PDB file of C-alpha atoms in Angstrom:
ATOM      1  CA  MET A   1     157.443 123.676 118.043  1.00 63.00           C
ATOM      2  CA  GLN A   2     155.329 125.830 120.342  1.00 84.00           C
ATOM      3  CA  ILE A   3     155.025 124.476 123.644  1.00 88.00           C
ATOM      4  CA  GLN A   4     151.548 124.855 124.762  1.00 86.00           C
ATOM      5  CA  LEU A   5     152.107 124.668 129.133  1.00 86.00           C
ATOM      6  CA  GLN A   6     148.611 123.271 129.282  1.00 88.00           C
ATOM      7  CA  GLN A   7     149.579 120.301 126.999  1.00 92.00           C
ATOM      8  CA  VAL A   8     152.883 119.215 129.241  1.00 95.00           C
ATOM      9  CA  THR A   9     152.583 116.388 131.084  1.00 96.00           C
ATOM     10  CA  ILE A  10     154.497 115.657 134.714  1.00 97.00           C
ATOM     11  CA  ARG A  11     155.173 113.054 135.947  1.00 97.00           C
ATOM     12  CA  PRO A  12     156.816 110.434 137.794  1.00 98.00           C
ATOM     13  CA  ILE A  13     160.431 109.275 136.261  1.00 98.00           C
ATOM     14  CA  GLN A  14     161.217 106.280 134.394  1.00 98.00           C
ATOM     15  CA  PRO A  15     163.348 104.031 133.725  1.00 98.00           C
ATOM     16  CA  ALA A  16     163.250 105.261 129.970  1.00 97.00           C
ATOM     17  CA  ASP A  17     163.695 108.749 130.491  1.00 98.00           C
ATOM     18  CA  ASN A  18     167.711 108.381 132.107  1.00 97.00           C
ATOM     19  CA  ALA A  19     169.416 109.345 128.765  1.00 97.00           C
ATOM     20  CA  ALA A  20     167.760 112.345 127.877  1.00 97.00           C
ATOM     21  CA  LEU A  21     167.105 113.616 131.011  1.00 97.00           C
ATOM     22  CA  ALA A  22     171.114 113.592 130.848  1.00 97.00           C
ATOM     23  CA  ARG A  23     171.858 114.955 127.670  1.00 97.00           C
ATOM     24  CA  ILE A  24     169.652 117.872 128.730  1.00 97.00           C
ATOM     25  CA  ILE A  25     171.232 118.434 132.203  1.00 95.00           C
ATOM     26  CA  ARG A  26     174.225 118.614 130.733  1.00 96.00           C
ATOM     27  CA  ALA A  27     172.949 120.368 127.513  1.00 96.00           C
ATOM     28  CA  ALA A  28     171.624 123.182 130.365  1.00 94.00           C
ATOM     29  CA  LEU A  29     175.013 123.314 132.103  1.00 92.00           C
ATOM     30  CA  GLU A  30     176.958 123.099 129.021  1.00 94.00           C
ATOM     31  CA  GLU A  31     174.191 126.283 127.364  1.00 94.00           C
ATOM     32  CA  PHE A  32     175.245 128.776 130.685  1.00 92.00           C
ATOM     33  CA  GLY A  33     179.080 127.910 130.869  1.00 90.00           C
ATOM     34  CA  ALA A  34     177.948 125.718 133.639  1.00 89.00           C
ATOM     35  CA  ASN A  35     179.687 122.332 133.488  1.00 91.00           C
ATOM     36  CA  LYS A  36     182.393 122.715 135.852  1.00 88.00           C
ATOM     37  CA  PRO A  37     183.859 119.915 138.087  1.00 88.00           C
ATOM     38  CA  GLY A  38     182.403 119.493 140.958  1.00 84.00           C
ATOM     39  CA  THR A  39     179.029 120.197 139.589  1.00 86.00           C
ATOM     40  CA  VAL A  40     176.152 117.052 138.352  1.00 88.00           C
ATOM     41  CA  TYR A  41     177.737 117.634 134.634  1.00 90.00           C
ATOM     42  CA  TYR A  42     180.305 115.183 136.085  1.00 91.00           C
ATOM     43  CA  ASP A  43     178.125 113.449 139.071  1.00 89.00           C
ATOM     44  CA  PRO A  44     177.517 109.571 137.340  1.00 90.00           C
ATOM     45  CA  THR A  45     174.003 109.793 139.230  1.00 91.00           C
ATOM     46  CA  THR A  46     172.884 111.779 136.389  1.00 94.00           C
ATOM     47  CA  ASP A  47     173.326 109.186 133.921  1.00 96.00           C
ATOM     48  CA  ALA A  48     170.726 106.980 136.052  1.00 96.00           C
ATOM     49  CA  LEU A  49     168.240 109.375 137.638  1.00 97.00           C
ATOM     50  CA  TYR A  50     165.508 107.328 137.832  1.00 98.00           C
ATOM     51  CA  GLU A  51     167.646 104.266 139.790  1.00 97.00           C
ATOM     52  CA  LEU A  52     168.783 107.550 142.256  1.00 96.00           C
ATOM     53  CA  PHE A  53     165.340 108.367 143.030  1.00 97.00           C
ATOM     54  CA  GLN A  54     163.770 104.731 144.259  1.00 97.00           C
ATOM     55  CA  LYS A  55     165.503 106.241 147.689  1.00 96.00           C
ATOM     56  CA  LYS A  56     162.922 106.720 150.480  1.00 97.00           C
ATOM     57  CA  GLY A  57     162.443 110.334 150.911  1.00 97.00           C
ATOM     58  CA  ALA A  58     162.989 110.503 147.458  1.00 98.00           C
ATOM     59  CA  ALA A  59     160.782 112.047 144.453  1.00 98.00           C
ATOM     60  CA  TYR A  60     161.539 113.076 140.395  1.00 98.00           C
ATOM     61  CA  PHE A  61     159.141 114.145 138.286  1.00 98.00           C
ATOM     62  CA  VAL A  62     159.748 114.996 133.907  1.00 98.00           C
ATOM     63  CA  ALA A  63     157.710 116.976 131.395  1.00 97.00           C
ATOM     64  CA  GLU A  64     156.726 115.710 128.647  1.00 96.00           C
ATOM     65  CA  TYR A  65     155.379 117.168 125.219  1.00 95.00           C
ATOM     66  CA  GLU A  66     154.061 115.345 122.429  1.00 93.00           C
ATOM     67  CA  GLY A  67     156.146 112.171 123.173  1.00 92.00           C
ATOM     68  CA  ALA A  68     159.338 114.066 123.976  1.00 94.00           C
ATOM     69  CA  LEU A  69     161.543 114.921 127.438  1.00 96.00           C
ATOM     70  CA  LEU A  70     161.152 118.633 128.153  1.00 97.00           C
ATOM     71  CA  GLY A  71     162.922 118.123 131.129  1.00 97.00           C
ATOM     72  CA  GLY A  72     162.735 117.282 135.217  1.00 97.00           C
ATOM     73  CA  GLY A  73     163.952 117.829 138.770  1.00 97.00           C
ATOM     74  CA  GLY A  74     162.754 116.600 141.976  1.00 98.00           C
ATOM     75  CA  ILE A  75     163.531 116.767 146.069  1.00 98.00           C
ATOM     76  CA  TYR A  76     166.273 114.477 147.286  1.00 97.00           C
ATOM     77  CA  PRO A  77     167.285 113.363 151.070  1.00 96.00           C
ATOM     78  CA  SER A  78     170.934 114.563 150.139  1.00 93.00           C
ATOM     79  CA  ASP A  79     173.778 113.237 152.773  1.00 91.00           C
ATOM     80  CA  GLY A  80     174.346 115.716 155.735  1.00 92.00           C
ATOM     81  CA  LEU A  81     171.563 117.913 155.707  1.00 95.00           C
ATOM     82  CA  PRO A  82     169.763 118.282 158.781  1.00 94.00           C
ATOM     83  CA  GLU A  83     166.398 115.946 159.902  1.00 94.00           C
ATOM     84  CA  GLY A  84     163.090 117.143 157.748  1.00 96.00           C
ATOM     85  CA  THR A  85     165.312 118.681 155.207  1.00 97.00           C
ATOM     86  CA  CYS A  86     165.333 117.632 151.750  1.00 97.00           C
ATOM     87  CA  GLU A  87     167.218 119.342 148.817  1.00 96.00           C
ATOM     88  CA  LEU A  88     165.317 119.771 145.398  1.00 96.00           C
ATOM     89  CA  VAL A  89     167.945 118.603 143.076  1.00 94.00           C
ATOM     90  CA  LYS A  90     168.563 118.320 138.467  1.00 93.00           C
ATOM     91  CA  MET A  91     165.823 120.892 137.524  1.00 94.00           C
ATOM     92  CA  TYR A  92     166.590 120.932 134.728  1.00 94.00           C
ATOM     93  CA  LEU A  93     164.951 122.451 131.321  1.00 95.00           C
ATOM     94  CA  SER A  94     165.555 122.093 127.519  1.00 95.00           C
ATOM     95  CA  PRO A  95     165.910 125.778 125.342  1.00 94.00           C
ATOM     96  CA  GLN A  96     161.953 125.617 123.991  1.00 92.00           C
ATOM     97  CA  SER A  97     160.987 124.971 126.871  1.00 93.00           C
ATOM     98  CA  ARG A  98     161.816 128.134 128.924  1.00 92.00           C
ATOM     99  CA  GLY A  99     159.966 130.950 129.309  1.00 90.00           C
ATOM    100  CA  ILE A 100     156.233 129.009 129.309  1.00 93.00           C
ATOM    101  CA  GLY A 101     156.044 128.031 133.594  1.00 93.00           C
ATOM    102  CA  LEU A 102     157.094 124.769 133.265  1.00 95.00           C
ATOM    103  CA  GLY A 103     160.216 125.388 135.782  1.00 94.00           C
ATOM    104  CA  LYS A 104     157.048 126.782 138.360  1.00 94.00           C
ATOM    105  CA  LYS A 105     155.054 123.860 137.317  1.00 95.00           C
ATOM    106  CA  LEU A 106     158.021 121.773 138.729  1.00 96.00           C
ATOM    107  CA  ILE A 107     158.912 123.660 141.641  1.00 96.00           C
ATOM    108  CA  GLN A 108     155.738 123.414 143.194  1.00 95.00           C
ATOM    109  CA  LYS A 109     154.786 120.046 142.312  1.00 96.00           C
ATOM    110  CA  SER A 110     158.816 119.338 143.903  1.00 97.00           C
ATOM    111  CA  LEU A 111     157.306 121.402 146.825  1.00 97.00           C
ATOM    112  CA  GLN A 112     154.235 119.304 147.198  1.00 96.00           C
ATOM    113  CA  ALA A 113     156.115 116.127 146.913  1.00 97.00           C
ATOM    114  CA  ALA A 114     158.448 117.732 149.849  1.00 97.00           C
ATOM    115  CA  GLN A 115     155.177 118.668 152.222  1.00 96.00           C
ATOM    116  CA  GLN A 116     153.636 115.088 151.371  1.00 95.00           C
ATOM    117  CA  LEU A 117     156.660 113.143 152.441  1.00 96.00           C
ATOM    118  CA  GLY A 118     156.764 115.200 155.926  1.00 95.00           C
ATOM    119  CA  TYR A 119     159.718 117.697 155.424  1.00 97.00           C
ATOM    120  CA  ARG A 120     159.797 121.024 156.903  1.00 96.00           C
ATOM    121  CA  GLN A 121     162.814 122.062 154.696  1.00 97.00           C
ATOM    122  CA  VAL A 122     163.937 122.367 151.221  1.00 97.00           C
ATOM    123  CA  TYR A 123     167.604 123.239 150.213  1.00 97.00           C
ATOM    124  CA  ILE A 124     168.779 123.906 147.090  1.00 96.00           C
ATOM    125  CA  GLU A 125     172.470 124.239 145.620  1.00 94.00           C
ATOM    126  CA  SER A 126     173.455 126.094 142.776  1.00 93.00           C
ATOM    127  CA  MET A 127     175.474 128.393 141.105  1.00 91.00           C
ATOM    128  CA  PRO A 128     175.705 132.330 139.702  1.00 91.00           C
ATOM    129  CA  GLU A 129     176.050 131.133 136.369  1.00 90.00           C
ATOM    130  CA  LEU A 130     172.241 129.429 136.366  1.00 90.00           C
ATOM    131  CA  LYS A 131     170.846 133.799 137.203  1.00 91.00           C
ATOM    132  CA  GLN A 132     167.183 133.217 135.898  1.00 90.00           C
ATOM    133  CA  ALA A 133     166.951 129.846 138.263  1.00 92.00           C
ATOM    134  CA  LEU A 134     168.525 131.762 140.971  1.00 94.00           C
ATOM    135  CA  TYR A 135     165.761 134.450 140.830  1.00 93.00           C
ATOM    136  CA  THR A 136     163.043 131.709 140.761  1.00 94.00           C
ATOM    137  CA  TYR A 137     164.091 130.147 143.623  1.00 95.00           C
ATOM    138  CA  GLU A 138     164.089 133.940 145.545  1.00 95.00           C
ATOM    139  CA  LYS A 139     160.014 134.234 144.312  1.00 94.00           C
ATOM    140  CA  PHE A 140     158.939 131.092 145.606  1.00 94.00           C
ATOM    141  CA  GLY A 141     160.552 132.177 149.106  1.00 95.00           C
ATOM    142  CA  PHE A 142     164.156 130.218 148.950  1.00 97.00           C
ATOM    143  CA  ARG A 143     166.576 132.346 151.177  1.00 97.00           C
ATOM    144  CA  TYR A 144     170.353 132.847 150.824  1.00 97.00           C
ATOM    145  CA  LEU A 145     172.379 130.778 153.410  1.00 96.00           C
ATOM    146  CA  ASP A 146     176.388 131.565 153.986  1.00 95.00           C
ATOM    147  CA  GLY A 147     177.324 127.790 153.614  1.00 92.00           C
ATOM    148  CA  PRO A 148     176.581 124.776 152.119  1.00 93.00           C
ATOM    149  CA  LEU A 149     174.253 122.482 153.681  1.00 92.00           C
ATOM    150  CA  GLY A 150     175.529 118.460 153.881  1.00 83.00           C
ATOM    151  CA  ASN A 151     177.425 116.640 151.446  1.00 83.00           C
ATOM    152  CA  THR A 152     176.411 116.477 148.518  1.00 79.00           C
ATOM    153  CA  GLY A 153     179.970 116.514 146.951  1.00 75.00           C
ATOM    154  CA  HIS A 154     178.673 119.488 144.853  1.00 74.00           C
ATOM    155  CA  PHE A 155     181.822 121.461 145.526  1.00 79.00           C
ATOM    156  CA  GLY A 156     181.024 123.259 142.317  1.00 80.00           C
ATOM    157  CA  CYS A 157     178.388 125.286 144.038  1.00 87.00           C
ATOM    158  CA  ASP A 158     178.476 128.486 145.438  1.00 91.00           C
ATOM    159  CA  ARG A 159     174.737 129.756 146.221  1.00 94.00           C
ATOM    160  CA  TRP A 160     173.010 127.639 149.203  1.00 96.00           C
ATOM    161  CA  MET A 161     169.366 128.534 149.482  1.00 96.00           C
ATOM    162  CA  LEU A 162     166.518 127.485 152.203  1.00 97.00           C
ATOM    163  CA  ARG A 163     163.194 127.828 152.479  1.00 97.00           C
ATOM    164  CA  THR A 164     160.597 126.531 154.761  1.00 95.00           C
ATOM    165  CA  VAL A 165     157.694 123.816 153.558  1.00 93.00           C
ATOM    166  CA  GLU A 166     154.658 124.696 156.016  1.00 83.00           C
ATOM    167  CA  ALA A 167     152.235 121.153 156.545  1.00 74.00           C
ATOM    168  CA  ASP A 168     148.979 123.549 155.617  1.00 77.00           C
ATOM    169  CA  GLU A 169     150.889 125.375 152.921  1.00 77.00           C
ATOM    170  CA  GLN A 170     149.004 125.760 149.598  1.00 79.00           C
ATOM    171  CA  LEU A 171     151.452 125.093 146.756  1.00 74.00           C
TER     172      LEU A 171
END
């Protein structure tokens, strides 16, 4: 299947998306050898993303092409983060949808949501196995931190990044 980015629909998550998204997330972590304790691989909320993202201040978007889910990503007000800060979370794509600019589109959508919800900073936790994701985050202006923020419970992540979101920034 040759995916055309202009034909991909980005939309808010729906209840029926849960199972397919959980499969995409876990398969991606397996593919990169990042399916370890302390990551979303073992997080029970991965199986109920729609319900998780009903929280005030959260937003999650899925990418769909010809009726099939390709992945998703969003923002979440994770516990213990500084005021005005959300976390960019569960940003995963299926293998056939990588390399066409879809990740960039989902990150932009998530950063726009953060901006619209009044967040001033966006935080990320990741791991070295996800090299391409880290590179993409760097291109978006995320900068590395020396340690984690908040209480996400994802002790398997050892790369932490932060980005400021300006109220008038064009994303």
